[in-house]
């Protein structure tokens, strides 16, 4: 890759952590995690999620970072440089990024709209109804989707990610503080403890393999794993960085944000008597009502949605950068063309996803993964988080086991490791045995094979 001679490196460990955490922490944590908890039985989902983060999150993240730092190449060229036949793995991740961005930007548009409402009107009365009416509209959600995509485009276009890195250092800790304050308000609402019990006490009667599939998909989505984004991030790491440490810190930050988002939203849902299983509208229906119960509610709403918008943008730029840098390196496009083409295509697919929430395309169903059919928005979400990203994870595990080899992977991970990589044994077994077994089970479940045997 042409930039290999003048490749930048992260200014500091903190800068890297913030950038990688910036890609990981996003709408997945704040919007998706709480509603998946609600749709998948509460505490039992949270427990399975945490187990998967510990075993699979750490293992896979370490693997991706190691490949990146070793090759000093972006995801596409990294896989190809180790073995010419494995370049397709990079392309695979690029396709996932492209499809995720399409519907991610629609949700980013919802955030923009809410921010706008808070600035102009101050409050959103009957926020649940407001949300349902709003997303099923035709033009307005597409307009805000365009705004979010345009913001992403401008940032990736200008390559002002240096500024983003600096801003992340302030915005991310601020987001954390705000989440804690909102969680405290939510936890002190009447009946909030009912929500806490639902959130933290696993009810094993709600366990099913479908819950495991959902949790697994969410771990991949939330940690930006299984699509090579972290390979590219790792390629900017210095040799003396302790990879193992980083592979612990990033999932830890990401998980703390997700758990806090749950504490901010789920107790409030119970307190206001809302429906916890309602799906994507959960954050949008609940939080405005929480802000309504707080002094300076409008200000809180504005700052909070601004922070969520920022978290979404630091993720969406890593998504758009993925196909863009591939087109620049491999297709020899210039940056401007690549950004416009991919942002434009994502906008069109996203517009269809947005229309699928309302009457225009709401009846158009895809039956690949669900006999009842999925609208375009749900289909894209399911295809990426539950199929493509785990498949990317399985390929990564096979790649490290059979192609790159443990000796080389270990040598890379040990470089810069102060503890001489004491987790090596765990990592090896996890990568070679646990990860593939978990992922294969997930795929069998998706194909309906597992439930035929286990019920
Ligand atoms: N991890 C991001 C989130 O939780 O919002 C979404 C995401 C970003 C997924 C970048 C994948 C990715 F490559």
Coordinates of N, CA, C and O in Angstrom, one line a residue, residues 260-375:
X260 N -24.1 1.0 31.1 CA -24.6 2.2 31.6 C -25.8 2.7 30.8 O -26.8 3.2 31.4
X261 N -25.8 2.5 29.5 CA -26.9 2.8 28.7 C -28.1 2.0 29.2 O -29.3 2.5 29.2
X262 N -27.9 0.8 29.5 CA -29.0 -0.1 30.0 C -29.6 0.5 31.3 O -30.8 0.6 31.5
X263 N -28.6 0.9 32.2 CA -29.1 1.5 33.5 C -29.8 2.8 33.3 O -30.7 3.2 34.1
X264 N -29.5 3.5 32.2 CA -30.2 4.8 31.9 C -31.6 4.5 31.4 O -32.5 5.3 31.6
X265 N -31.7 3.5 30.6 CA -33.0 3.3 29.9 C -34.0 2.3 30.5 O -35.1 2.6 30.7
X266 N -33.4 1.1 30.9 CA -34.4 0.0 31.3 C -35.2 0.4 32.6 O -36.4 0.2 32.6
X267 N -34.6 0.9 33.7 CA -35.4 1.2 34.8 C -36.5 2.2 34.5 O -37.6 2.1 35.0
X268 N -36.1 3.2 33.6 CA -37.1 4.2 33.2 C -38.3 3.6 32.4 O -39.5 4.0 32.6
X269 N -38.0 2.6 31.6 CA -39.0 1.9 30.9 C -40.1 1.3 31.8 O -41.3 1.5 31.6
X270 N -39.6 0.7 32.9 CA -40.5 0.1 33.8 C -41.2 1.1 34.6 O -42.4 1.0 34.9
X271 N -40.5 2.2 35.0 CA -41.1 3.2 35.8 C -42.3 3.9 35.0 O -43.3 4.2 35.6
X272 N -42.1 4.1 33.7 CA -43.1 4.8 32.9 C -44.1 3.8 32.4 O -45.0 4.2 31.6
X273 N -44.0 2.5 32.7 CA -44.9 1.5 32.2 C -44.9 1.3 30.7 O -45.9 1.0 30.1
X274 N -43.7 1.5 30.2 CA -43.6 1.3 28.7 C -43.3 -0.2 28.4 O -43.0 -1.0 29.3
X275 N -43.3 -0.5 27.1 CA -43.1 -1.9 26.7 C -41.6 -2.1 26.5 O -41.0 -1.6 25.6
X276 N -41.0 -3.0 27.3 CA -39.6 -3.2 27.2 C -39.2 -4.0 26.0 O -38.0 -3.9 25.5
X277 N -40.1 -4.7 25.4 CA -39.8 -5.5 24.2 C -40.0 -4.8 22.9 O -40.0 -5.4 21.8
X278 N -40.2 -3.5 22.9 CA -40.7 -2.8 21.7 C -39.7 -2.7 20.6 O -40.0 -2.5 19.4
X279 N -38.4 -2.9 20.9 CA -37.4 -2.8 19.8 C -36.7 -1.5 19.6 O -36.6 -0.7 20.6
X280 N -36.4 -1.2 18.4 CA -35.5 0.0 18.1 C -36.0 1.3 18.6 O -35.2 2.3 18.7
X281 N -37.3 1.5 19.0 CA -37.7 2.8 19.5 C -37.5 3.0 21.0 O -37.8 4.0 21.6
X282 N -36.8 2.0 21.7 CA -36.7 2.0 23.1 C -36.1 3.3 23.7 O -36.6 4.0 24.5
X283 N -34.9 3.6 23.2 CA -34.1 4.8 23.6 C -34.9 6.1 23.3 O -35.1 6.9 24.2
X284 N -35.5 6.1 22.1 CA -36.2 7.3 21.7 C -37.5 7.6 22.4 O -37.9 8.7 22.5
X285 N -38.1 6.5 22.8 CA -39.4 6.6 23.5 C -39.1 7.0 25.0 O -40.0 7.6 25.6
X286 N -38.0 6.5 25.5 CA -37.8 6.6 27.0 C -37.1 7.8 27.5 O -37.6 8.5 28.4
X287 N -35.9 8.1 26.8 CA -35.1 9.1 27.4 C -35.7 10.5 27.4 O -35.5 11.2 28.4
X288 N -36.5 10.9 26.4 CA -37.1 12.2 26.5 C -38.0 12.3 27.7 O -38.0 13.4 28.4
X289 N -38.6 11.2 28.1 CA -39.5 11.3 29.3 C -38.6 11.4 30.6 O -39.0 12.0 31.6
X290 N -37.4 10.8 30.5 CA -36.5 10.9 31.7 C -36.0 12.3 31.8 O -36.1 12.9 32.9
X291 N -35.7 12.9 30.7 CA -35.2 14.3 30.7 C -36.3 15.3 31.3 O -36.0 16.3 31.9
X292 N -37.5 14.9 30.9 CA -38.6 15.7 31.4 C -38.7 15.7 32.9 O -39.3 16.7 33.5
X293 N -38.2 14.7 33.5 CA -38.2 14.6 35.0 C -37.0 15.2 35.6 O -36.8 15.0 36.8
X294 N -36.2 15.9 34.9 CA -34.9 16.4 35.4 C -34.9 17.9 35.4 O -35.4 18.5 34.4
X295 N -34.2 18.5 36.3 CA -34.0 20.0 36.2 C -33.1 20.2 35.0 O -32.3 19.3 34.7
X296 N -33.3 21.3 34.3 CA -32.5 21.6 33.1 C -32.7 20.5 32.0 O -31.7 20.1 31.3
X297 N -33.9 19.9 32.0 CA -34.1 18.7 31.1 C -33.8 19.0 29.6 O -33.2 18.2 28.9
X298 N -34.1 20.3 29.2 CA -33.8 20.6 27.8 C -32.3 20.6 27.5 O -31.8 20.0 26.5
X299 N -31.6 21.2 28.4 CA -30.1 21.3 28.3 C -29.5 19.8 28.3 O -28.7 19.5 27.4
X300 N -30.1 19.0 29.2 CA -29.6 17.6 29.2 C -29.9 16.9 27.9 O -29.0 16.2 27.4
X301 N -31.1 17.1 27.4 CA -31.5 16.5 26.1 C -30.5 16.9 25.0 O -30.0 16.1 24.3
X302 N -30.2 18.2 25.0 CA -29.4 18.7 23.9 C -28.0 18.1 24.0 O -27.4 17.6 23.1
X303 N -27.4 18.2 25.2 CA -26.0 17.7 25.4 C -26.0 16.2 25.1 O -25.1 15.7 24.4
X304 N -27.0 15.5 25.7 CA -26.9 14.0 25.5 C -27.0 13.6 24.1 O -26.2 12.8 23.6
X305 N -28.0 14.2 23.3 CA -28.1 13.8 21.9 C -26.9 14.2 21.1 O -26.5 13.6 20.1
X306 N -26.3 15.3 21.5 CA -25.1 15.8 20.8 C -24.0 14.7 21.1 O -23.2 14.4 20.1
X307 N -23.9 14.3 22.3 CA -22.8 13.3 22.6 C -23.1 11.9 21.9 O -22.2 11.3 21.3
X308 N -24.4 11.6 21.8 CA -24.7 10.3 21.1 C -24.4 10.5 19.6 O -23.8 9.6 18.9
X309 N -24.7 11.7 19.1 CA -24.4 12.0 17.7 C -22.9 11.8 17.4 O -22.4 11.2 16.5
X310 N -22.1 12.4 18.4 CA -20.7 12.3 18.2 C -20.2 10.8 18.3 O -19.4 10.4 17.5
X311 N -20.7 10.1 19.2 CA -20.3 8.7 19.3 C -20.7 7.9 18.0 O -19.9 7.1 17.6
X312 N -21.8 8.3 17.5 CA -22.3 7.6 16.2 C -21.3 8.0 15.1 O -21.0 7.2 14.3
X313 N -20.9 9.3 15.1 CA -20.1 9.7 14.0 C -18.7 9.1 14.0 O -18.1 8.7 13.0
X314 N -18.1 8.9 15.3 CA -16.8 8.3 15.3 C -16.9 6.8 14.9 O -15.9 6.3 14.5
X315 N -18.0 6.2 15.0 CA -18.2 4.9 14.4 C -18.4 4.9 12.9 O -17.9 4.1 12.2
X316 N -19.3 5.8 12.5 CA -19.6 5.8 11.1 C -18.4 6.2 10.2 O -18.3 5.7 9.1
X317 N -17.5 7.0 10.7 CA -16.4 7.4 9.9 C -15.5 6.1 9.7 O -14.9 5.9 8.7
X318 N -15.4 5.3 10.8 CA -14.6 4.1 10.6 C -15.3 3.1 9.6 O -14.6 2.4 8.9
X319 N -16.6 3.2 9.5 CA -17.3 2.4 8.6 C -17.1 2.8 7.1 O -16.8 2.1 6.2
X320 N -17.2 4.1 6.9 CA -17.0 4.7 5.6 C -15.6 4.6 5.1 O -15.3 4.3 4.0
X321 N -14.7 4.8 6.1 CA -13.2 4.7 5.7 C -12.8 3.4 5.2 O -11.9 3.2 4.3
X322 N -13.6 2.3 5.6 CA -13.3 1.0 5.2 C -13.3 0.8 3.7 O -12.3 0.5 3.0
X323 N -14.5 1.0 3.0 CA -14.6 0.8 1.6 C -13.7 1.9 0.9 O -13.1 1.7 -0.2
X324 N -13.7 3.1 1.5 CA -13.0 4.2 0.8 C -11.5 3.9 0.7 O -10.9 4.0 -0.4
X325 N -10.9 3.4 1.8 CA -9.4 3.2 1.7 C -9.1 2.0 0.8 O -8.1 1.9 0.1
X326 N -10.1 1.0 0.7 CA -9.9 -0.1 -0.2 C -9.9 0.4 -1.6 O -9.1 0.0 -2.4
X327 N -10.9 1.3 -1.9 CA -11.0 1.8 -3.3 C -9.8 2.6 -3.7 O -9.3 2.5 -4.8
X328 N -9.2 3.3 -2.7 CA -8.1 4.2 -3.0 C -6.8 3.3 -3.3 O -6.1 3.4 -4.3
X329 N -6.7 2.3 -2.4 CA -5.5 1.4 -2.5 C -5.6 0.5 -3.7 O -4.6 0.3 -4.4
X330 N -6.7 -0.2 -3.8 CA -6.8 -1.3 -4.8 C -7.4 -0.9 -6.1 O -7.0 -1.4 -7.1
X331 N -8.3 0.0 -6.1 CA -8.9 0.4 -7.4 C -8.3 1.7 -7.9 O -8.6 2.1 -9.0
X332 N -7.4 2.2 -7.1 CA -6.6 3.5 -7.5 C -7.6 4.6 -7.8 O -7.4 5.5 -8.6
X333 N -8.7 4.7 -7.1 CA -9.6 5.8 -7.2 C -9.0 6.9 -6.4 O -8.2 6.7 -5.5
X334 N -9.4 8.2 -6.7 CA -9.0 9.2 -5.8 C -10.0 9.3 -4.6 O -11.1 8.8 -4.7
X335 N -9.5 9.9 -3.5 CA -10.3 9.9 -2.3 C -11.7 10.5 -2.5 O -12.7 10.0 -2.0
X336 N -11.7 11.6 -3.3 CA -13.0 12.3 -3.5 C -14.0 11.4 -4.1 O -15.2 11.3 -3.7
X337 N -13.6 10.8 -5.2 CA -14.5 9.9 -5.9 C -15.0 8.8 -5.0 O -16.2 8.5 -4.9
X338 N -14.0 8.2 -4.3 CA -14.4 7.0 -3.4 C -15.4 7.4 -2.4 O -16.4 6.7 -2.2
X339 N -15.2 8.6 -1.7 CA -16.1 9.0 -0.7 C -17.5 9.3 -1.2 O -18.5 8.8 -0.7
X340 N -17.5 10.0 -2.3 CA -18.8 10.3 -2.9 C -19.6 9.1 -3.4 O -20.8 8.9 -3.1
X341 N -18.9 8.1 -4.0 CA -19.5 6.9 -4.5 C -20.1 6.1 -3.4 O -21.3 5.7 -3.4
X342 N -19.2 5.8 -2.4 CA -19.7 4.9 -1.3 C -20.7 5.6 -0.4 O -21.7 4.9 0.0
X343 N -20.5 6.8 -0.1 CA -21.5 7.5 0.7 C -22.9 7.6 0.0 O -23.9 7.4 0.5
X344 N -22.8 7.8 -1.4 CA -24.0 7.9 -2.2 C -24.7 6.6 -2.2 O -25.9 6.5 -2.0
X345 N -24.0 5.5 -2.4 CA -24.6 4.1 -2.4 C -25.2 3.8 -1.1 O -26.3 3.3 -1.0
X346 N -24.5 4.1 0.0 CA -25.0 3.8 1.3 C -26.3 4.6 1.6 O -27.2 4.2 2.2
X347 N -26.3 5.9 1.1 CA -27.5 6.7 1.2 C -28.7 6.1 0.6 O -29.8 6.0 1.1
X348 N -28.5 5.5 -0.7 CA -29.6 5.0 -1.4 C -30.2 3.7 -0.7 O -31.4 3.6 -0.4
X349 N -29.3 2.8 -0.3 CA -29.7 1.6 0.4 C -30.4 2.0 1.8 O -31.4 1.5 2.1
X350 N -29.8 3.0 2.4 CA -30.3 3.5 3.7 C -31.7 4.1 3.5 O -32.6 3.9 4.4
X351 N -31.9 4.8 2.4 CA -33.2 5.4 2.2 C -34.3 4.3 2.0 O -35.4 4.4 2.6
X352 N -33.9 3.2 1.4 CA -34.8 2.1 1.3 C -35.1 1.5 2.6 O -36.2 1.1 3.0
X353 N -34.0 1.4 3.5 CA -34.2 0.8 4.8 C -35.1 1.8 5.6 O -36.0 1.3 6.4
X354 N -35.0 3.1 5.5 CA -35.8 4.0 6.2 C -37.3 3.9 5.7 O -38.2 3.8 6.6
X355 N -37.5 3.7 4.4 CA -38.9 3.6 3.9 C -39.5 2.3 4.4 O -40.7 2.2 4.4
X356 N -38.7 1.3 4.7 CA -39.2 0.0 5.1 C -39.9 0.1 6.5 O -40.5 -0.8 7.0
X357 N -39.7 1.2 7.2 CA -40.3 1.4 8.5 C -41.7 2.0 8.4 O -42.4 2.2 9.4
X358 N -42.1 2.4 7.2 CA -43.4 3.0 7.0 C -44.2 2.3 5.9 O -43.8 1.2 5.4
X359 N -45.2 3.0 5.4 CA -46.1 2.3 4.5 C -45.5 2.1 3.1 O -45.9 1.2 2.4
X360 N -44.5 2.9 2.7 CA -44.0 2.8 1.4 C -43.4 1.4 1.1 O -43.7 0.8 0.1
X361 N -42.5 1.0 1.9 CA -41.8 -0.3 1.7 C -42.1 -1.3 2.9 O -41.4 -2.3 3.0
X362 N -43.0 -0.9 3.8 CA -43.2 -1.7 4.9 C -43.8 -3.1 4.6 O -43.6 -4.1 5.4
X363 N -44.4 -3.3 3.4 CA -44.9 -4.6 3.1 C -44.0 -5.4 2.3 O -44.2 -6.6 2.0
X364 N -42.9 -4.8 2.0 CA -41.9 -5.6 1.2 C -41.0 -6.4 2.2 O -40.2 -5.9 2.9
X365 N -41.2 -7.7 2.2 CA -40.5 -8.5 3.2 C -39.5 -9.5 2.6 O -39.7 -9.9 1.4
X366 N -38.4 -9.7 3.3 CA -37.4 -10.7 2.8 C -37.4 -11.9 3.8 O -37.4 -11.7 5.0
X367 N -37.4 -13.1 3.2 CA -37.7 -14.3 4.0 C -36.5 -15.1 4.2 O -36.6 -16.3 4.6
X368 N -35.3 -14.6 4.0 CA -34.0 -15.4 4.2 C -33.9 -15.9 5.6 O -33.5 -17.1 5.8
X369 N -34.1 -15.1 6.6 CA -33.7 -15.5 7.9 C -34.9 -15.7 8.8 O -34.7 -16.1 10.0
X370 N -36.0 -15.3 8.4 CA -37.2 -15.4 9.3 C -38.4 -15.8 8.4 O -38.7 -15.1 7.5
X371 N -39.0 -16.9 8.8 CA -40.2 -17.3 8.0 C -41.3 -16.3 8.0 O -42.1 -16.3 7.1
X372 N -41.3 -15.4 9.0 CA -42.3 -14.3 9.0 C -42.0 -13.2 8.1 O -42.7 -12.3 7.9
X373 N -40.7 -13.2 7.7 CA -40.2 -12.1 6.8 C -39.7 -10.9 7.6 O -40.1 -10.7 8.7
X374 N -38.7 -10.2 7.0 CA -38.1 -9.1 7.6 C -38.2 -7.9 6.7 O -37.9 -8.1 5.5
X375 N -38.4 -6.7 7.2 CA -38.4 -5.5 6.3 C -36.9 -5.2 6.1 O -36.0 -5.7 6.8

